[in-house]
């Protein structure tokens, strides 16, 4: 079965990707990386991606190279792992941080959720890490599933996007420690979706897979929000004086993803032009997608 899947993955990777804007950076083959649900590009280590896996696995963080190979594994101590669904890299006060989003809630049962912040380790060797601080929060009006979390370090806020509600809802939290009482996420907007993904009427809890949001990431210059679904990559742009509520009210640029087995992990590269994306099963391609490629062709 693995050999057949690998052959299919390689064949899919060899076909010209949609719009010619994706290239295979590597191939994820390590069985430890079989349920990747979050990805962020390191601000501290060149050519390094940070990844974590889904609920049901130990609380761990992986350093992965651009070929898809695991470089080091870090055990996260002192916090439970219910359902980690995204990771964000950001800088604050001259230090590099990673936010681990324990926000998944497939059954809609969780009363509170957690965001754990660890400092990027100085060396890429197997070790144990403890969060420096956490944000415990709840939704304002009942549970919802969330797999997309991004940090806007310039505005000092965390963005969260609901998964199954249509259109997706955008929330924010202050980028400050909060445990007791839990913070309350503030809903600030609903995402403007492309016509092919927009709901026909009202809120649809049974949104088609192509419309379900599985990851989010803010570009290094703070001006673009990349949103991943199982089938598409959406790019929302904002002006320097705008907030994200206004930016996501406009139609995004939409890119069709190349073949991915359950696309759930995505993050901007440090050049601000590309994003990395991969799926939840192995083997899986690790793509580096040029989000401006088709724009170049139009100029």
Short mmCIF file of N, CA and C in Angstrom, two decimals, residues 157-265:
data_model
loop_
_atom_site.label_atom_id
_atom_site.label_comp_id
_atom_site.label_asym_id
_atom_site.label_seq_id
_atom_site.Cartn_x
_atom_site.Cartn_y
_atom_site.Cartn_z
N UNK A 157 -1.63 40.72 18.11
CA UNK A 157 -2.85 39.93 18.23
C UNK A 157 -2.70 38.57 17.57
N UNK A 158 -3.54 37.66 18.01
CA UNK A 158 -3.63 36.33 17.44
C UNK A 158 -4.92 36.26 16.64
N UNK A 159 -4.84 35.74 15.41
CA UNK A 159 -6.01 35.54 14.57
C UNK A 159 -6.37 34.06 14.57
N UNK A 160 -7.67 33.77 14.66
CA UNK A 160 -8.17 32.40 14.63
C UNK A 160 -9.33 32.34 13.64
N UNK A 161 -9.38 31.27 12.84
CA UNK A 161 -10.42 31.12 11.83
C UNK A 161 -11.14 29.80 12.06
N UNK A 162 -12.46 29.86 12.12
CA UNK A 162 -13.25 28.64 12.32
C UNK A 162 -13.15 27.74 11.10
N UNK A 163 -13.35 26.45 11.31
CA UNK A 163 -13.18 25.48 10.23
C UNK A 163 -14.46 25.17 9.47
N UNK A 164 -15.51 24.75 10.18
CA UNK A 164 -16.68 24.21 9.49
C UNK A 164 -17.78 25.24 9.24
N UNK A 165 -17.82 26.31 9.99
CA UNK A 165 -18.88 27.29 9.79
C UNK A 165 -18.64 28.05 8.50
N UNK A 166 -19.72 28.28 7.77
CA UNK A 166 -19.60 28.95 6.48
C UNK A 166 -20.51 30.17 6.43
N UNK A 167 -19.96 31.32 6.02
CA UNK A 167 -18.54 31.51 5.72
C UNK A 167 -17.68 31.42 6.98
N UNK A 168 -16.38 31.14 6.84
CA UNK A 168 -15.52 31.03 8.02
C UNK A 168 -15.51 32.33 8.82
N UNK A 169 -15.42 32.18 10.14
CA UNK A 169 -15.42 33.33 11.04
C UNK A 169 -13.98 33.66 11.45
N UNK A 170 -13.69 34.96 11.53
CA UNK A 170 -12.38 35.42 11.95
C UNK A 170 -12.49 36.00 13.37
N UNK A 171 -11.65 35.49 14.26
CA UNK A 171 -11.60 35.95 15.65
C UNK A 171 -10.21 36.51 15.94
N UNK A 172 -10.11 37.27 17.04
CA UNK A 172 -8.80 37.73 17.49
C UNK A 172 -8.71 37.67 19.00
N UNK A 173 -7.47 37.56 19.47
CA UNK A 173 -7.13 37.58 20.89
C UNK A 173 -5.89 38.46 21.06
N UNK A 174 -5.73 39.11 22.19
CA UNK A 174 -4.48 39.83 22.45
C UNK A 174 -3.31 38.86 22.57
N UNK A 175 -2.16 39.25 22.07
CA UNK A 175 -0.96 38.42 22.14
C UNK A 175 -0.28 38.64 23.50
N UNK A 176 -0.98 38.24 24.54
CA UNK A 176 -0.47 38.39 25.90
C UNK A 176 -0.87 37.16 26.71
N UNK A 177 -0.08 36.80 27.72
CA UNK A 177 -0.43 35.64 28.54
C UNK A 177 -1.79 35.81 29.21
N UNK A 178 -2.55 34.73 29.26
CA UNK A 178 -3.87 34.76 29.91
C UNK A 178 -4.25 33.33 30.26
N UNK A 179 -4.50 33.09 31.53
CA UNK A 179 -4.85 31.73 31.96
C UNK A 179 -6.15 31.73 32.75
N UNK A 180 -6.23 32.50 33.82
CA UNK A 180 -7.40 32.48 34.69
C UNK A 180 -7.78 33.91 35.05
N UNK A 181 -8.96 34.36 34.61
CA UNK A 181 -9.96 33.62 33.85
C UNK A 181 -9.57 33.51 32.38
N UNK A 182 -10.17 32.59 31.65
CA UNK A 182 -9.85 32.48 30.22
C UNK A 182 -10.21 33.75 29.46
N UNK A 183 -9.41 34.07 28.47
CA UNK A 183 -9.75 35.18 27.58
C UNK A 183 -10.95 34.76 26.72
N UNK A 184 -11.63 35.75 26.17
CA UNK A 184 -12.77 35.48 25.29
C UNK A 184 -12.40 35.97 23.89
N UNK A 185 -12.38 35.06 22.92
CA UNK A 185 -12.04 35.44 21.55
C UNK A 185 -13.11 36.37 20.99
N UNK A 186 -12.68 37.41 20.30
CA UNK A 186 -13.59 38.40 19.73
C UNK A 186 -13.80 38.13 18.24
N UNK A 187 -15.03 37.91 17.85
CA UNK A 187 -15.31 37.73 16.43
C UNK A 187 -15.32 39.10 15.75
N UNK A 188 -14.50 39.25 14.71
CA UNK A 188 -14.36 40.55 14.06
C UNK A 188 -14.83 40.55 12.61
N UNK A 189 -15.01 39.38 12.00
CA UNK A 189 -15.41 39.35 10.59
C UNK A 189 -15.76 37.94 10.17
N UNK A 190 -16.37 37.85 8.99
CA UNK A 190 -16.51 36.58 8.28
C UNK A 190 -15.75 36.72 6.98
N UNK A 191 -15.04 35.67 6.60
CA UNK A 191 -14.21 35.74 5.41
C UNK A 191 -15.05 35.78 4.15
N UNK A 192 -14.69 36.66 3.25
CA UNK A 192 -15.28 36.67 1.91
C UNK A 192 -14.70 35.50 1.14
N UNK A 193 -15.55 34.60 0.71
CA UNK A 193 -15.08 33.40 0.03
C UNK A 193 -15.31 33.52 -1.47
N UNK A 194 -14.47 32.87 -2.28
CA UNK A 194 -14.72 32.84 -3.72
C UNK A 194 -16.08 32.23 -4.02
N UNK A 195 -16.72 32.61 -5.12
CA UNK A 195 -18.07 32.11 -5.43
C UNK A 195 -18.18 30.59 -5.38
N UNK A 196 -17.15 29.90 -5.81
CA UNK A 196 -17.23 28.44 -5.83
C UNK A 196 -17.26 27.85 -4.43
N UNK A 197 -16.80 28.60 -3.43
CA UNK A 197 -16.75 28.11 -2.07
C UNK A 197 -17.80 28.73 -1.16
N UNK A 198 -18.45 29.78 -1.62
CA UNK A 198 -19.39 30.51 -0.78
C UNK A 198 -20.63 29.66 -0.51
N UNK A 199 -21.18 29.72 0.72
CA UNK A 199 -22.41 28.98 1.02
C UNK A 199 -23.58 29.54 0.25
N UNK A 200 -24.54 28.71 -0.05
CA UNK A 200 -25.71 29.16 -0.79
C UNK A 200 -26.62 30.03 0.07
N UNK A 201 -26.69 29.71 1.37
CA UNK A 201 -27.53 30.52 2.25
C UNK A 201 -27.17 30.23 3.69
N UNK A 202 -27.04 31.28 4.48
CA UNK A 202 -26.86 31.15 5.91
C UNK A 202 -25.60 30.40 6.30
N UNK A 203 -25.60 29.88 7.51
CA UNK A 203 -24.47 29.15 8.06
C UNK A 203 -24.66 27.66 7.82
N UNK A 204 -23.66 27.05 7.24
CA UNK A 204 -23.73 25.63 6.92
C UNK A 204 -22.67 24.89 7.71
N UNK A 205 -23.08 24.14 8.73
CA UNK A 205 -22.13 23.39 9.54
C UNK A 205 -21.55 22.21 8.76
N UNK A 206 -22.18 21.83 7.67
CA UNK A 206 -21.69 20.69 6.89
C UNK A 206 -21.01 21.19 5.62
N UNK A 207 -20.13 22.15 5.79
CA UNK A 207 -19.47 22.75 4.64
C UNK A 207 -18.70 21.70 3.85
N UNK A 208 -18.68 21.82 2.52
CA UNK A 208 -17.88 20.90 1.72
C UNK A 208 -16.41 21.03 2.08
N UNK A 209 -15.69 19.93 1.89
CA UNK A 209 -14.29 19.91 2.28
C UNK A 209 -13.48 21.03 1.63
N UNK A 210 -13.79 21.36 0.40
CA UNK A 210 -13.02 22.39 -0.31
C UNK A 210 -13.12 23.75 0.36
N UNK A 211 -14.13 23.96 1.22
CA UNK A 211 -14.32 25.26 1.87
C UNK A 211 -13.85 25.26 3.32
N UNK A 212 -13.46 24.11 3.86
CA UNK A 212 -13.07 24.05 5.26
C UNK A 212 -11.63 24.54 5.44
N UNK A 213 -11.44 25.47 6.36
CA UNK A 213 -10.14 26.11 6.58
C UNK A 213 -9.31 25.26 7.53
N UNK A 214 -8.08 24.95 7.10
CA UNK A 214 -7.22 24.05 7.88
C UNK A 214 -5.92 24.68 8.35
N UNK A 215 -5.58 25.89 7.90
CA UNK A 215 -4.35 26.55 8.35
C UNK A 215 -4.39 28.02 7.93
N UNK A 216 -3.61 28.84 8.63
CA UNK A 216 -3.50 30.25 8.28
C UNK A 216 -2.11 30.75 8.65
N UNK A 217 -1.66 31.78 7.95
CA UNK A 217 -0.33 32.32 8.22
C UNK A 217 -0.26 33.75 7.68
N UNK A 218 0.38 34.65 8.43
CA UNK A 218 0.55 36.04 8.03
C UNK A 218 1.94 36.22 7.44
N UNK A 219 2.02 36.92 6.32
CA UNK A 219 3.28 37.12 5.61
C UNK A 219 4.28 37.89 6.47
N UNK A 220 5.58 37.75 6.20
CA UNK A 220 6.59 38.44 7.00
C UNK A 220 6.43 39.95 7.06
N UNK A 221 5.89 40.57 5.99
CA UNK A 221 5.69 42.03 6.04
C UNK A 221 4.37 42.43 6.70
N UNK A 222 3.60 41.44 7.14
CA UNK A 222 2.37 41.71 7.86
C UNK A 222 1.21 42.16 7.00
N UNK A 223 1.31 42.06 5.67
CA UNK A 223 0.29 42.63 4.80
C UNK A 223 -0.59 41.60 4.10
N UNK A 224 -0.27 40.30 4.23
CA UNK A 224 -1.08 39.29 3.56
C UNK A 224 -1.37 38.13 4.51
N UNK A 225 -2.58 37.65 4.42
CA UNK A 225 -3.03 36.50 5.20
C UNK A 225 -3.27 35.35 4.24
N UNK A 226 -2.51 34.28 4.38
CA UNK A 226 -2.72 33.07 3.59
C UNK A 226 -3.62 32.12 4.36
N UNK A 227 -4.64 31.61 3.69
CA UNK A 227 -5.62 30.71 4.31
C UNK A 227 -5.68 29.43 3.48
N UNK A 228 -5.47 28.30 4.13
CA UNK A 228 -5.47 27.02 3.45
C UNK A 228 -6.79 26.30 3.67
N UNK A 229 -7.34 25.74 2.59
CA UNK A 229 -8.44 24.79 2.70
C UNK A 229 -7.94 23.47 2.14
N UNK A 230 -8.80 22.45 2.14
CA UNK A 230 -8.36 21.16 1.64
C UNK A 230 -8.07 21.19 0.14
N UNK A 231 -8.54 22.21 -0.55
CA UNK A 231 -8.37 22.22 -2.01
C UNK A 231 -7.74 23.51 -2.54
N UNK A 232 -7.81 24.59 -1.76
CA UNK A 232 -7.37 25.89 -2.28
C UNK A 232 -6.47 26.62 -1.29
N UNK A 233 -5.71 27.57 -1.83
CA UNK A 233 -4.95 28.52 -1.05
C UNK A 233 -5.50 29.90 -1.35
N UNK A 234 -5.98 30.58 -0.32
CA UNK A 234 -6.59 31.90 -0.47
C UNK A 234 -5.64 32.95 0.10
N UNK A 235 -5.47 34.06 -0.62
CA UNK A 235 -4.57 35.12 -0.18
C UNK A 235 -5.37 36.41 -0.02
N UNK A 236 -5.46 36.89 1.22
CA UNK A 236 -6.14 38.15 1.53
C UNK A 236 -5.08 39.22 1.77
N UNK A 237 -5.21 40.35 1.09
CA UNK A 237 -4.23 41.44 1.22
C UNK A 237 -4.87 42.63 1.92
N UNK A 238 -4.08 43.31 2.74
CA UNK A 238 -4.60 44.50 3.41
C UNK A 238 -3.65 45.67 3.20
N UNK A 239 -4.18 46.88 3.30
CA UNK A 239 -3.38 48.08 3.25
C UNK A 239 -2.74 48.32 4.63
N UNK A 240 -1.63 49.06 4.68
CA UNK A 240 -0.95 49.27 5.97
C UNK A 240 -1.84 49.85 7.06
N UNK A 241 -2.82 50.67 6.70
CA UNK A 241 -3.66 51.32 7.70
C UNK A 241 -4.95 50.54 7.97
N UNK A 242 -5.11 49.36 7.39
CA UNK A 242 -6.32 48.57 7.56
C UNK A 242 -6.15 47.55 8.67
N UNK A 243 -7.30 47.08 9.18
CA UNK A 243 -7.28 45.92 10.05
C UNK A 243 -7.68 44.70 9.22
N UNK A 244 -7.59 43.53 9.84
CA UNK A 244 -7.87 42.30 9.08
C UNK A 244 -9.34 42.12 8.78
N UNK A 245 -10.21 42.71 9.59
CA UNK A 245 -11.64 42.61 9.31
C UNK A 245 -11.97 43.20 7.95
N UNK A 246 -11.36 44.34 7.63
CA UNK A 246 -11.62 44.96 6.33
C UNK A 246 -10.96 44.16 5.20
N UNK A 247 -9.77 43.63 5.47
CA UNK A 247 -9.05 42.90 4.43
C UNK A 247 -9.79 41.64 4.00
N UNK A 248 -10.33 40.89 4.96
CA UNK A 248 -10.98 39.62 4.60
C UNK A 248 -12.39 39.83 4.07
N UNK A 249 -12.87 41.07 4.09
CA UNK A 249 -14.18 41.35 3.49
C UNK A 249 -14.09 41.47 1.98
N UNK A 250 -12.87 41.58 1.44
CA UNK A 250 -12.68 41.63 -0.01
C UNK A 250 -12.41 40.23 -0.56
N UNK A 251 -12.72 40.00 -1.82
CA UNK A 251 -12.43 38.68 -2.40
C UNK A 251 -10.93 38.40 -2.38
N UNK A 252 -10.53 37.20 -2.03
CA UNK A 252 -9.10 36.85 -2.03
C UNK A 252 -8.64 36.41 -3.41
N UNK A 253 -7.33 36.38 -3.58
CA UNK A 253 -6.77 35.62 -4.70
C UNK A 253 -6.90 34.15 -4.35
N UNK A 254 -7.16 33.33 -5.33
CA UNK A 254 -7.37 31.91 -5.07
C UNK A 254 -6.44 31.10 -5.96
N UNK A 255 -5.73 30.17 -5.35
CA UNK A 255 -4.86 29.25 -6.07
C UNK A 255 -5.33 27.83 -5.78
N UNK A 256 -5.43 27.02 -6.82
CA UNK A 256 -5.77 25.62 -6.63
C UNK A 256 -4.52 24.87 -6.19
N UNK A 257 -4.64 24.10 -5.12
CA UNK A 257 -3.50 23.35 -4.62
C UNK A 257 -3.15 22.20 -5.56
N UNK A 258 -1.86 21.89 -5.67
CA UNK A 258 -1.50 20.63 -6.31
C UNK A 258 -1.91 19.47 -5.41
N UNK A 259 -1.73 18.26 -5.89
CA UNK A 259 -2.18 17.09 -5.12
C UNK A 259 -1.54 17.05 -3.75
N UNK A 260 -2.38 16.92 -2.72
CA UNK A 260 -1.91 16.77 -1.34
C UNK A 260 -2.85 15.82 -0.61
N UNK A 261 -2.32 14.89 0.18
CA UNK A 261 -3.18 14.02 0.98
C UNK A 261 -3.63 14.75 2.24
N UNK A 262 -4.83 15.30 2.24
CA UNK A 262 -5.41 16.01 3.38
C UNK A 262 -4.54 17.21 3.78
N UNK A 263 -4.64 18.26 2.99
CA UNK A 263 -3.83 19.46 3.20
C UNK A 263 -4.20 20.14 4.51
N UNK A 264 -3.28 20.14 5.47
CA UNK A 264 -3.58 20.72 6.78
C UNK A 264 -2.46 21.58 7.34
N UNK A 265 -1.34 21.72 6.63
CA UNK A 265 -0.20 22.45 7.19
C UNK A 265 0.36 23.41 6.16
#
